[in-house]
Backbone as a ProteinNet text record, in pm:
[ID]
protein_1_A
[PRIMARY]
XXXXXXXXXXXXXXXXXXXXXXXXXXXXXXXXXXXXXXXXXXXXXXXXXXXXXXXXXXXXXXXXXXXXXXXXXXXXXXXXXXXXXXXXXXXXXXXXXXXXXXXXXXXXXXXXXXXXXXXXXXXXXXXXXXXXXXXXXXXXXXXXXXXXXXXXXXXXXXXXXXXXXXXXXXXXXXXXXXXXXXXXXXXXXXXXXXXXXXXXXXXXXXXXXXXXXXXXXXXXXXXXXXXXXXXXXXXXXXXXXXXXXXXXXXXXXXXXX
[TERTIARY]
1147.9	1022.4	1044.9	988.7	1030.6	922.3	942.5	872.5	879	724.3	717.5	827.6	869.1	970.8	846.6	918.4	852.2	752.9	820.4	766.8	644.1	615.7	493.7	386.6	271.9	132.7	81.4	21.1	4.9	-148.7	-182.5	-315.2	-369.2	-469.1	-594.9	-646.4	-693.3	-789.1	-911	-966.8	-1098.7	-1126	-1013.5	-1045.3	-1065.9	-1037	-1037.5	-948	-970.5	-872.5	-838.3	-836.6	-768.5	-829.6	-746.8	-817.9	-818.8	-947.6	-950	-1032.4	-932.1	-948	-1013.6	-1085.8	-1162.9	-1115.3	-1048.9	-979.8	-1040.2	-1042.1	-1104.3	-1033	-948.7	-849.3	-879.5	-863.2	-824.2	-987.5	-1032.6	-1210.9	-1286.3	-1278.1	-1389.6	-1509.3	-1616.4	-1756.4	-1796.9	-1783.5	-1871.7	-1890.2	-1769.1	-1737.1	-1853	-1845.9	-1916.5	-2097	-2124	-2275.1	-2333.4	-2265.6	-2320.5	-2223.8	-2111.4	-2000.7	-2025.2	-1997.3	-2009.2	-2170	-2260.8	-2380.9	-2391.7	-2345.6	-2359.2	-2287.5	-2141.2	-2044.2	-2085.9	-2198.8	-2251.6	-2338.3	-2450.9	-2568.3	-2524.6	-2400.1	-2344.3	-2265.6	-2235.5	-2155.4	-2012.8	-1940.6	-1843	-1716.8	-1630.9	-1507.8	-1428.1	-1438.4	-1308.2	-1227.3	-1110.9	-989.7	-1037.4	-1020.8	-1056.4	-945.1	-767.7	-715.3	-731	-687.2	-722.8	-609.9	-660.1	-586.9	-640.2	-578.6	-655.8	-710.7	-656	-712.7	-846.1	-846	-962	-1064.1	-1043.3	-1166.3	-1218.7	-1154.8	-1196.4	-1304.3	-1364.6	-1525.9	-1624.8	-1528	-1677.4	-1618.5	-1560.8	-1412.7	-1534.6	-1621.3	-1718.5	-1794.6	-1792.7	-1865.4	-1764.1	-1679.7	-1549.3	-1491.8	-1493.4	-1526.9	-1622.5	-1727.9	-1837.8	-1800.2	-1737.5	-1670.8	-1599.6	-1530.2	-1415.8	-1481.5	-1539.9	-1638	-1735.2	-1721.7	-1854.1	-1767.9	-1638.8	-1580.6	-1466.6	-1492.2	-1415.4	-1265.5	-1131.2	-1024	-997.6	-934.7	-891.8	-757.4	-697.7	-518.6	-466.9	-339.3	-287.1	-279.5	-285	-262.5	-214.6	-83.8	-43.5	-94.1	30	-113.9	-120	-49	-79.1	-64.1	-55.1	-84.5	5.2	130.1	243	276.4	257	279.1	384.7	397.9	530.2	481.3	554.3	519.9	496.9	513.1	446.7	321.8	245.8	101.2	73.2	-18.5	-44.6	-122.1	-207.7	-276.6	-158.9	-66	18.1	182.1	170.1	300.3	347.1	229.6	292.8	307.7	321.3	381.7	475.8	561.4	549.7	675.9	658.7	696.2	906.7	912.4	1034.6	1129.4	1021.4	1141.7	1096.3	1067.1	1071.4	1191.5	1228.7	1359.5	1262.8	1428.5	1344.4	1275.2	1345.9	1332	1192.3	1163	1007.3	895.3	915	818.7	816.6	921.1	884.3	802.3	816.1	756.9	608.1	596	472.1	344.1	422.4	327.8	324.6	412.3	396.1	259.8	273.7	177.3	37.3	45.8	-81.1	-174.8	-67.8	-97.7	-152.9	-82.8	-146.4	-296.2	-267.6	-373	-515.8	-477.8	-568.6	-624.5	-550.4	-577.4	-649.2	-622.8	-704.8	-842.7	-841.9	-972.2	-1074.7	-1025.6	-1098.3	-1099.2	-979.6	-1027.3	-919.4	-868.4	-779.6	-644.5	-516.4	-397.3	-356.8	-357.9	-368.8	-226.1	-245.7	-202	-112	-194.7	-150.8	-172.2	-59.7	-24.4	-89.2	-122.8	-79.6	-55.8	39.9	119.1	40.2	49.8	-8.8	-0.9	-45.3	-58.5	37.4	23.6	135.5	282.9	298.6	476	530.8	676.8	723.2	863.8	872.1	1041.1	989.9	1132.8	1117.8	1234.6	1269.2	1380.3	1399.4	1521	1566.2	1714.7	1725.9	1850.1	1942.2	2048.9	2130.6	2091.4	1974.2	1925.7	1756.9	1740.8	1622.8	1662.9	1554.2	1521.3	1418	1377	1280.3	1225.1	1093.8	1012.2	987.8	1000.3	921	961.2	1159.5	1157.8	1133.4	1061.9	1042.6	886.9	817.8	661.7	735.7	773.5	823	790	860.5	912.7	792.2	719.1	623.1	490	430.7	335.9	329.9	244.3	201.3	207.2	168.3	194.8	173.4	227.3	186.8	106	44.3	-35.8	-5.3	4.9	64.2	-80.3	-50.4	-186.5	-113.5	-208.9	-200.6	-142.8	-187.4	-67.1	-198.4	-257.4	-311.1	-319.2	-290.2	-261.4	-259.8	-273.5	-296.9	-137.5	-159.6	-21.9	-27.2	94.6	202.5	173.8	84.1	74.7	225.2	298.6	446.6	542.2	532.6	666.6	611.7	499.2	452.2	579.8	617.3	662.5	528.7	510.2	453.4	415.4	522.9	571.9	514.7	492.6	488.6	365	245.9	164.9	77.4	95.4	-8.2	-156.4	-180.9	-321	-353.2	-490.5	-533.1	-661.6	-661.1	-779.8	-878.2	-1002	-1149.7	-1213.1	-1140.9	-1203.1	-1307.8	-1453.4	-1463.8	-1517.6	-1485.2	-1462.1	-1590.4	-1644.1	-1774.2	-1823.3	-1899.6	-1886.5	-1794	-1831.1	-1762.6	-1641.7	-1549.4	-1403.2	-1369	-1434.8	-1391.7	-1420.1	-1508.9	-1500	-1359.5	-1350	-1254.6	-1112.8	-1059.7	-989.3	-997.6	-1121.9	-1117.8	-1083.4	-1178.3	-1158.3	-1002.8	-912.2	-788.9	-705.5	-783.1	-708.5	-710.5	-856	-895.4	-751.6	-741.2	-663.3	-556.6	-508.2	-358.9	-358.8	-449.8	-458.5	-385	-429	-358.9	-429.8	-397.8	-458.1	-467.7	-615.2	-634.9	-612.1	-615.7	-632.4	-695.1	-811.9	-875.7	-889.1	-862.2	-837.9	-944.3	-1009.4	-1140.1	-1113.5	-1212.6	-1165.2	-1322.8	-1373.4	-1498.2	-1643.4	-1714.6	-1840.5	-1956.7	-1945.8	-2009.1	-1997.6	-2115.7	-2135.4	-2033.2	-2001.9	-1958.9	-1849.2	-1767	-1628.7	-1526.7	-1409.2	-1254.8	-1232.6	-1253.3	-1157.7	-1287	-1402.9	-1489	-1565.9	-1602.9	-1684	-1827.1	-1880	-2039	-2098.4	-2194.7	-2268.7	-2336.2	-2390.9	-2441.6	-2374.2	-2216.3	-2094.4	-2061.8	-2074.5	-1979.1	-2095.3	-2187.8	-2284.3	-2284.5	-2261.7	-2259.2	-2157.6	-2030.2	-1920.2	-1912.5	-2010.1	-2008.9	-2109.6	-2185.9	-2306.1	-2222	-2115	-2058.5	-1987.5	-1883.4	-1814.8	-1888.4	-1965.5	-2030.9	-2102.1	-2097.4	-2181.5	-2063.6	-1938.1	-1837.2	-1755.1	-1818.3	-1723.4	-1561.1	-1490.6	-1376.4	-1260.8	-1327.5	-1313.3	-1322.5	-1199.8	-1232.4	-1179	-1237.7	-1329.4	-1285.6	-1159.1	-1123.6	-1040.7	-1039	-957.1	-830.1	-729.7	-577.7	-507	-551.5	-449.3	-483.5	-573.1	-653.8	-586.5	-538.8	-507.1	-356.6	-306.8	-151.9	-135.7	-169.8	-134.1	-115.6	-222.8	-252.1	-130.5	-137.6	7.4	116.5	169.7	288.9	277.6	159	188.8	234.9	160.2	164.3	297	328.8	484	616.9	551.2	643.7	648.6	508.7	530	591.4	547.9	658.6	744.9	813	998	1046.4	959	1032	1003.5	893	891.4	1049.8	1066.5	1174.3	1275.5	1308.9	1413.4	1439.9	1313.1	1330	1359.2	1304.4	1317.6	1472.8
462.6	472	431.9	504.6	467.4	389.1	331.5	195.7	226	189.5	188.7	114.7	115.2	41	-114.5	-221	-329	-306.3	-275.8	-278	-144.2	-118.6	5.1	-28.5	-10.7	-23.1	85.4	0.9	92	140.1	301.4	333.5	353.6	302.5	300.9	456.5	509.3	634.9	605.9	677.8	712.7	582.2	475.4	383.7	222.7	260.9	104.9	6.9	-87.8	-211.3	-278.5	-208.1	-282.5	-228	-241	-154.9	-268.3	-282.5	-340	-236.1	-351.4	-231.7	-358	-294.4	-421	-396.8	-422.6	-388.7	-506.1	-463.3	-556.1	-489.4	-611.1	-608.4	-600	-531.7	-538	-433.5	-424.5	-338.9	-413.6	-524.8	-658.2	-563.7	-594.5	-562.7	-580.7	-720.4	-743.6	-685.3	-581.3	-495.4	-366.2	-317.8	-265.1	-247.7	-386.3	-440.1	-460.6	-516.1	-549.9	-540.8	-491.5	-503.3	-319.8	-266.4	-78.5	-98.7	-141.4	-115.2	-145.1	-308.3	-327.4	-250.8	-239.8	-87.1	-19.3	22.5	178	161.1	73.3	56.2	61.5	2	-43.3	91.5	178	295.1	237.1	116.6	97.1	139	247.3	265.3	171.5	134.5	41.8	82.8	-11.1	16.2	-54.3	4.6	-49.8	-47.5	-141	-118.4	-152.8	-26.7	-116.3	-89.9	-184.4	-205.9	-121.6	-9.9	84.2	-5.1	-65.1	-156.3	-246.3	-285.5	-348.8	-252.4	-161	-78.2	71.9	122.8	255.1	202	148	128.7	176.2	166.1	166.7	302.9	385.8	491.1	562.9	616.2	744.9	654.5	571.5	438.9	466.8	413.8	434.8	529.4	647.3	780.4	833.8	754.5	750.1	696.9	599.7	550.5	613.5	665.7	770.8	915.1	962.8	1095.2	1027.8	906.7	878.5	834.5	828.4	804.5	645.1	628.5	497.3	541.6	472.7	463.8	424.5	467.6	393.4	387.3	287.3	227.4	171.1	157.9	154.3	-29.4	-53.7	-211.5	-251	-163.8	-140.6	-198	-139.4	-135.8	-279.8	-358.7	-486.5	-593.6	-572.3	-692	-821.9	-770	-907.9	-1000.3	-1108	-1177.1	-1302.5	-1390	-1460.1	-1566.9	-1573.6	-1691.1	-1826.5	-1862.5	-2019.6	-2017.4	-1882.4	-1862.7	-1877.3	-1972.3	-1978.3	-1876.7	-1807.1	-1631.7	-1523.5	-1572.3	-1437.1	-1469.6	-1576.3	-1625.6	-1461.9	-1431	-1378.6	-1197	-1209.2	-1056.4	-1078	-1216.8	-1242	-1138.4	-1138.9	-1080.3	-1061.7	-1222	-1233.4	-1168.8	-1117.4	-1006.9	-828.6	-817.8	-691.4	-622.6	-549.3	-450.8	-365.7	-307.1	-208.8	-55.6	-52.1	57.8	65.2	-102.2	-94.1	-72.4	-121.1	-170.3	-27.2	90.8	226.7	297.9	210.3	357	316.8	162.1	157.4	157.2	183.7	251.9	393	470.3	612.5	633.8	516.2	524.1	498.8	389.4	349.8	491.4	507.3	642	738.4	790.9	893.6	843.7	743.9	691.4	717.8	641.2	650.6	763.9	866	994.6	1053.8	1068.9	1089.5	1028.6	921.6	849	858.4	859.2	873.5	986.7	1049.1	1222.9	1197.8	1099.4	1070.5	1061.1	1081.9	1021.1	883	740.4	651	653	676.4	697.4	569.3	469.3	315.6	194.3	122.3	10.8	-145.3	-228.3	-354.5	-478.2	-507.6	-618.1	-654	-706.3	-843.4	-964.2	-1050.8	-1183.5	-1146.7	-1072.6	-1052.5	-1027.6	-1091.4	-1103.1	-976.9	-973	-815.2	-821.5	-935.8	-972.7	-991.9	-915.6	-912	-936.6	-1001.9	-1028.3	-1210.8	-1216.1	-1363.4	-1367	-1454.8	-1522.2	-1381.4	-1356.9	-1231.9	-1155.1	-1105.2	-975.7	-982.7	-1065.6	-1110.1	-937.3	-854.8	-774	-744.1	-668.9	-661.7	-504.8	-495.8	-343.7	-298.3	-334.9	-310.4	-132.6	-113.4	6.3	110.5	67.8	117.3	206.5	111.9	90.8	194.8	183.2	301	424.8	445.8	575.8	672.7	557.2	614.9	638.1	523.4	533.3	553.3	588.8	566.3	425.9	360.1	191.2	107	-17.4	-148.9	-223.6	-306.7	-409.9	-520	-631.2	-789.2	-873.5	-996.4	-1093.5	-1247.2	-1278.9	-1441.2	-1454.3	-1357	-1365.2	-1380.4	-1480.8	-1456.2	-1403.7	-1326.5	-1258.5	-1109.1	-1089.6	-880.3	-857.8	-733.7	-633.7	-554.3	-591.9	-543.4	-361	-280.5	-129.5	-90.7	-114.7	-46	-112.2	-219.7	-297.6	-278.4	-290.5	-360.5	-269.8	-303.5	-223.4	-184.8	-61.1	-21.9	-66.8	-40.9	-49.2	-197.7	-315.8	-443.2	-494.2	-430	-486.7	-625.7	-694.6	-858.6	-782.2	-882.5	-913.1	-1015	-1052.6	-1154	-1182.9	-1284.2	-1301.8	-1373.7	-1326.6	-1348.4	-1391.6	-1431.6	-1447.1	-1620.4	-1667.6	-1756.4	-1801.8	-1727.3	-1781	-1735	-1831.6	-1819.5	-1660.4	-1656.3	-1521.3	-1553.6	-1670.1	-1704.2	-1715.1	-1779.5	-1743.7	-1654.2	-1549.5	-1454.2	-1362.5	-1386.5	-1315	-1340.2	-1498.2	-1535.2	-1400.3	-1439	-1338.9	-1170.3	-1155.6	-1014.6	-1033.6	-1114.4	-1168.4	-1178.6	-1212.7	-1265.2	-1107.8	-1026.1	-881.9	-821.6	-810.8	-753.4	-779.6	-911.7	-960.5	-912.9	-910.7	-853.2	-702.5	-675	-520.4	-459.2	-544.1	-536.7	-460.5	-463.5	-363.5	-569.7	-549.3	-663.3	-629	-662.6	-590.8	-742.5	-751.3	-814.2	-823.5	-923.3	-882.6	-978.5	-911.4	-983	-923.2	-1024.7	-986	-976.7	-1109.3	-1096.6	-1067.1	-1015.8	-1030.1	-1152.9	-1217.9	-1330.5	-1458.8	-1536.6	-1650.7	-1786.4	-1849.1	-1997.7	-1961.7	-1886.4	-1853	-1893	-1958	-1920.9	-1841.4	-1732.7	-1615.9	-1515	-1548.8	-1431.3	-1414.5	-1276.7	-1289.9	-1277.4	-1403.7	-1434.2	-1253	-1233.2	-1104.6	-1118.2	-1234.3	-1242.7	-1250.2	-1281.7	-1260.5	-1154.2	-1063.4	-951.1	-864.6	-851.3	-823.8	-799.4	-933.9	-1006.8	-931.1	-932.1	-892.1	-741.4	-636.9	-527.7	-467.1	-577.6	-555.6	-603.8	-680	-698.7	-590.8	-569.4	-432.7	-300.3	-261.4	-159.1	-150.5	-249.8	-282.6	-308.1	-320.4	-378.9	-234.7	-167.8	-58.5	-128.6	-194.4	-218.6	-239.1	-212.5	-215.3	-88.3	-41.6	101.6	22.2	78.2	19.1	157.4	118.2	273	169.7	289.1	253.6	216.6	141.7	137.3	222.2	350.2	499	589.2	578	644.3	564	420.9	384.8	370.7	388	376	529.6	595.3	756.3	789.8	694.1	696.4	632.5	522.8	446.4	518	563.4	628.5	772.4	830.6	957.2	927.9	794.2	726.9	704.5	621.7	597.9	698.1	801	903.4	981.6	1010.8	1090.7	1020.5	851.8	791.1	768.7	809.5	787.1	966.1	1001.9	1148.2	1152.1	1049.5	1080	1052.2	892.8	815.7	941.4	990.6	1084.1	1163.2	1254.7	1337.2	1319.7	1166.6	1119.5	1050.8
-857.7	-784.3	-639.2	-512.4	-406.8	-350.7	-256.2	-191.1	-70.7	7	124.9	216.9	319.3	405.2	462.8	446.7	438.4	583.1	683.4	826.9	848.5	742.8	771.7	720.5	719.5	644	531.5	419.4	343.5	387.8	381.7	409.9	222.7	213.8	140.6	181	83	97.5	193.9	261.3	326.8	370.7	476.8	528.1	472.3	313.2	258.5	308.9	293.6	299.9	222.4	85.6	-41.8	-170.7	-252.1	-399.2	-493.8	-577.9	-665.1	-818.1	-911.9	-1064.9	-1147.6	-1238.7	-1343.5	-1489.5	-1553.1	-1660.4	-1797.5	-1906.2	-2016	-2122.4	-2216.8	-2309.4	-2455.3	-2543	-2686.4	-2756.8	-2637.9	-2756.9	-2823.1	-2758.6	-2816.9	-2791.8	-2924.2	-2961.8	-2798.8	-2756.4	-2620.2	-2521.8	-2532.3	-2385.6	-2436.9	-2553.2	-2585.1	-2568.1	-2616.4	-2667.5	-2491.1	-2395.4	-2255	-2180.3	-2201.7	-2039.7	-2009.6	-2070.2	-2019.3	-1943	-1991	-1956.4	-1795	-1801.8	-1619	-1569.7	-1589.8	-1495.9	-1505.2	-1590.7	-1553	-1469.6	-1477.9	-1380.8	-1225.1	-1244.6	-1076.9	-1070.1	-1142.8	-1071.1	-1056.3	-1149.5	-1104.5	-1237.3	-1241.4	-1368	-1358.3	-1508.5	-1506.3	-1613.4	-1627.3	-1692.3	-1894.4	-1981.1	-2080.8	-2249.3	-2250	-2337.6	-2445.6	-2536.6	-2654.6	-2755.9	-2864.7	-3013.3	-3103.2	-3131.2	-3246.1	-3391.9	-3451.5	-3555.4	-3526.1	-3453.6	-3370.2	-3308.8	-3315.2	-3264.2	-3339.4	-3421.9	-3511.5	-3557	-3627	-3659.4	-3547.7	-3439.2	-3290.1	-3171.1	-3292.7	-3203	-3177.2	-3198.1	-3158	-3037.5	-3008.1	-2863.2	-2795.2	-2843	-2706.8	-2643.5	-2752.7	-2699.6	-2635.6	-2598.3	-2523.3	-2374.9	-2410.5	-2314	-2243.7	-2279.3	-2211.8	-2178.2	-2215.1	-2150.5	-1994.4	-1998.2	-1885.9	-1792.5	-1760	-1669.2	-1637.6	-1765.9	-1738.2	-1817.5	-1789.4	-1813.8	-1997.8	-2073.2	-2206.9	-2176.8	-2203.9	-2201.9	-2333.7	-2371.1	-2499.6	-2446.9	-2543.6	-2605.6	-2705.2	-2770.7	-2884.3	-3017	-3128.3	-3272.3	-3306.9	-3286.7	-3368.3	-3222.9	-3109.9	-3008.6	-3010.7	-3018.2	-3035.2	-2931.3	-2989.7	-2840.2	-2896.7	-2811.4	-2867.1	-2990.1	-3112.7	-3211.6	-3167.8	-3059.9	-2962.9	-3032.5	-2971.6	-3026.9	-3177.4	-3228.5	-3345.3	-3407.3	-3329.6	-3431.3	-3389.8	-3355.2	-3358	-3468.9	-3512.6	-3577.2	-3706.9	-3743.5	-3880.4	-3796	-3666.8	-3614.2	-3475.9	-3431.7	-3294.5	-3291.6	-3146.7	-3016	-3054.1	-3076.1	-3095.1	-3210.4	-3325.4	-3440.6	-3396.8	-3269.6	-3235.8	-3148.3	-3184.9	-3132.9	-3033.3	-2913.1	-2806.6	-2913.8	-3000.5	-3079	-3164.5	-3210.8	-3273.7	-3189.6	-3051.5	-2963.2	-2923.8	-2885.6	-2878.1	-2953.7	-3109.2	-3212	-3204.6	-3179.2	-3167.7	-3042.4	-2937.9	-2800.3	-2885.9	-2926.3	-2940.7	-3039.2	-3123.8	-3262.6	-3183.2	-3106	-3048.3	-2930.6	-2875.8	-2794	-2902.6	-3001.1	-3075.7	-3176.7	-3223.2	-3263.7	-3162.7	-3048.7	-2958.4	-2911.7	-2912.8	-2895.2	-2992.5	-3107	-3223.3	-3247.7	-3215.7	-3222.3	-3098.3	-3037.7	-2888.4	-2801.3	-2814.9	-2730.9	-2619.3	-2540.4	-2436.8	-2481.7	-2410.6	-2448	-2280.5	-2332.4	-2287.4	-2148.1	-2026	-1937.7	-1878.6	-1878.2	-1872.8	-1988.3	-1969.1	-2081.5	-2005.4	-2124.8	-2076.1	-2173.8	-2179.9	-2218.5	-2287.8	-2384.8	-2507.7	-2432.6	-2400.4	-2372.2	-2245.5	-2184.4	-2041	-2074.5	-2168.5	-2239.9	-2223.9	-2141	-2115.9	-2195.2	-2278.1	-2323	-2450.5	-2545.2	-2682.3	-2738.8	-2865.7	-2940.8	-2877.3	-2905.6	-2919	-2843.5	-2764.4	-2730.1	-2650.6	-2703.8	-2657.8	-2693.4	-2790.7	-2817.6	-2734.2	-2648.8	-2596.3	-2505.9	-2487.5	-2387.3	-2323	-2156.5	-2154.6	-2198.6	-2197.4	-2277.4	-2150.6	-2032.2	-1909.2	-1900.7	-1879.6	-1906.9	-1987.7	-2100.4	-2219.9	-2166	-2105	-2025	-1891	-1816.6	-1715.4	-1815.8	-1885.2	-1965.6	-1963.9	-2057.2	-2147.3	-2056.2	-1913.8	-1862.1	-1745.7	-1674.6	-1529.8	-1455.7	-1524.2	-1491.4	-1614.9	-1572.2	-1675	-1625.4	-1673.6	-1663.2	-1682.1	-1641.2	-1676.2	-1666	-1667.5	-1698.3	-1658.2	-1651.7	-1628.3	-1439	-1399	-1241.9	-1146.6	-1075.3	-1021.4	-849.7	-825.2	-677.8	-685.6	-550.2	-601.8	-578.6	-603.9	-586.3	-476.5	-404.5	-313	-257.5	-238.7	-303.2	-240.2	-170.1	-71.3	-165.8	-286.1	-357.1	-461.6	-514.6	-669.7	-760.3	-832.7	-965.9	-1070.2	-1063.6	-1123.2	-1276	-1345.4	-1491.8	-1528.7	-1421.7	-1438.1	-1291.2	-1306.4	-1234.1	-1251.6	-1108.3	-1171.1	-1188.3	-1330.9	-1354.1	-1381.9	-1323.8	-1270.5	-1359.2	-1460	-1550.3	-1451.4	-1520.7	-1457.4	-1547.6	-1662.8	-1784.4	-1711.3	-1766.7	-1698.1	-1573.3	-1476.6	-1332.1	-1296.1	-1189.7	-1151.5	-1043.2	-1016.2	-873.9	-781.4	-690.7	-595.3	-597.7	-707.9	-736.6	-743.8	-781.5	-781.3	-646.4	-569.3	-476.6	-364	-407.3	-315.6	-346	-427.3	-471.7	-433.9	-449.9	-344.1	-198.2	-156	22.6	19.9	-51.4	-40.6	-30.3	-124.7	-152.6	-28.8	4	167.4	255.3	286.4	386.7	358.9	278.2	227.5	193.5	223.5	195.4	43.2	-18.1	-162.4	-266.9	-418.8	-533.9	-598.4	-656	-698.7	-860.2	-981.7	-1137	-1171.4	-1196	-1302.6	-1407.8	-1520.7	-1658.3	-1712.8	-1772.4	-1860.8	-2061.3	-2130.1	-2250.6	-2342	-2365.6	-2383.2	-2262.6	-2292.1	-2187.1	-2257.9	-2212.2	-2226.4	-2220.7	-2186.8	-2156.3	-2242.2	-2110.3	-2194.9	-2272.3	-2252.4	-2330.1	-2234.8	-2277.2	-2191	-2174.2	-2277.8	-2254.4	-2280.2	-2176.7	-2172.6	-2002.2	-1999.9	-1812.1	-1863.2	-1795.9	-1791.7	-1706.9	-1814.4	-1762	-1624.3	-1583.7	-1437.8	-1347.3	-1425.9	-1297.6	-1285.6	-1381.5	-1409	-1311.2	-1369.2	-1243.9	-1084.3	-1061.6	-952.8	-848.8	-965.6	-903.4	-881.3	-958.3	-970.9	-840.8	-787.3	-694.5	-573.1	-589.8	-426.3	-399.1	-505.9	-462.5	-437.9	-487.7	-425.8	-323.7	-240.6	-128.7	-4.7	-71.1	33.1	78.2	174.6	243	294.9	245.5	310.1	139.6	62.8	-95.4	-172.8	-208	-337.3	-445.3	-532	-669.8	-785.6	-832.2	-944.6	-1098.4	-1123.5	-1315.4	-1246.9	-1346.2	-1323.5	-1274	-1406.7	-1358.5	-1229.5	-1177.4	-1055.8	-939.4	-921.5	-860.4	-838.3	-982.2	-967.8	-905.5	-991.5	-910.8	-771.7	-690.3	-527.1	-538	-573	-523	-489	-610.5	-624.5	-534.5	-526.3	-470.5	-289.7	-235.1	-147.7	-66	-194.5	-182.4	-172.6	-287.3	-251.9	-146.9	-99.5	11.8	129.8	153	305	251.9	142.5	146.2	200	173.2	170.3	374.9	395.6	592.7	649.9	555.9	591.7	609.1	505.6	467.8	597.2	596.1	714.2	805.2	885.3	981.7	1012.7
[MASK]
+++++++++++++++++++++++++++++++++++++++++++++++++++++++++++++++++++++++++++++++++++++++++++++++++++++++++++++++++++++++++++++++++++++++++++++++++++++++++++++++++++++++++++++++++++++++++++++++++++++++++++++++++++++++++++++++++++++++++++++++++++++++++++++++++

C-alpha cells in the first residue's frame, strides 16, 4: 500500500479537515432497539460488525440496516480473543492457526452475506488482538486481514489515524464506550487539528454501562457532527477507499515527478 510522502498534506474531500467513522461491535440487541434510530434521525452512517451467531434471530433488522445506508463488517464467527479473558477461555485466541483464523473470516463473510444481503468489506479484531497462537508459533492475522479486506479495525487505541501512514489492515479504534459528550468531542477537536480519520468503537447503546454509549451522548455526538462543516462523517469502508485511492494516486504524482 503506498503512503503519502511525510512532507505533503493529506486533502479531505470537499474541504474537510478530518474524517471521523462511528463503528458499534458484535450486533448487540441495543444497537438495534435505540442506536440505528438516533443515526438515522441525525443523517449520520455508521460502521456496524458483527458475529453471525449473535445476530441471525434479528438478520431480517440488520438487513434493514444495510439497505438504509449504513456499513455491515465481519467480526468473525466465534469472536476470539486471548484466554487472559475469562468469557473467552473455552475458544481463546491462543489455539488458533493462520489457517483457522482464514477459514473463519471466509465463513463469517459468507454467513454474513447470506443473512444480510452484503459481503462484509471491512474487519475488526475481537478485543483489538491482531496475534494468534503461542510462543514461536505466535503470529500476526493482520496479513491475513490485508488479503481478505479493505481495512481492519483495532480498538482500545485512543488517537486518530495518520490518513498518508495509517496501515490500513490495522486501523486505531478508539472506544467511546462510556465517555461523556465532552470527551468525546475533545477527541474530535483533537482529529480536526491533526487532520486525522478518528474510528470510534462503541458496543452497547445505553446508559450506565462500561462497555456501552449513553443515548443522549450518542445523540449529542451525532448533532455536533452534522453541524461541524470542517468534519466528514462516513462508514469505515467509504473512508478507507478515499484513503487508499488518495494515497495511490500521490505516489503515482511522486513517480512521475
Amino acid at each position: 500500500m503506498p503512503t503519502v510522502p511525510p512532507s505533503s498534506s493529506f486533502a479531505w474531500p470537499h474541504g474537510k479537515q478530518c474524517a471521523v467513522s462511528l463503528s458499534f461491535d458484535d450486533g448487540r440487541p441495543t444497537q438495534l432497539d435505540r442506536g440505528v434510530a438516533i443515526l438515522d434521525a441525525h443523517g449520520v452512517p455508521a460502521t456496524f460488525y458483527l458475529t453471525p451467531p449473535w445476530m441471525d434471530q434479528r438478520a431480517s433488522e440488520w438487513r434493514d440496516v444495510a439497505q438504509s445506508g449504513h456499513e455491515i463488517g465481519n467480526h468473525t464467527m466465534t469472536h476470539p480473543c486471548t484466554g487472559n479473558l475469562e468469557f473467552t477461555r473455552e475458544n481463546p485466541i491462543e489455539d488458533y492457526t493462520l489457517e483457522r483464523m482464514d477459514a473463519e473470516l471466509a465463513r463469517a463473510n459468507a454467513v454474513i452475506a447470506e443473512l444480510v444481503g452484503v459481503t462484509p468489506t471491512t474487519f475488526a479484531y475481537p478485543c483489538g488482538g491482531t496475534f494468534l497462537g503461542r510462543g514461536e508459533q505466535a503470529a500476526s492475522y493482520v496479513p491475513l486481514v490485508a488479503k481478505r479486506f479493505l481495512a481492519g479495525r483495532g480498538y482500545w487505541e485512543p488517537y486518530p489515524n495518520a490518513p498518508g501512514l495509517c496501515d490500513l489492515a490495522h486501523l486505531l479504534g478508539c472506544s467511546f464506550d462510556a465517555l461523556t459528550f465532552d470527551q468525546t468531542k475533545k477527541l474530535i477537536e483533537r482529529t480536526i487539528n491533526e487532520a486525522g480519520w478518528l474510528i470510534l468503537v462503541g458496543h452497547n447503546i445505553c446508559a450506565n454501562d462500561w462497555q456501552g454509549v449513553d443515548p443522549e451522548v450518542l445523540s449529542r455526538i451525532c448533532q455536533y457532527l452534522g453541524g461541524n462543516d470542517a468534519v466528514w462523517v462516513d462508514t469505515i469502508a467509504a473512508v478507507a477507499q478515499y484513503v487508499r485511492d488518495a494515497r495511490t494516486d500521490a505516489s503515482r504524482a511522486v513517480t512521475r515527478a
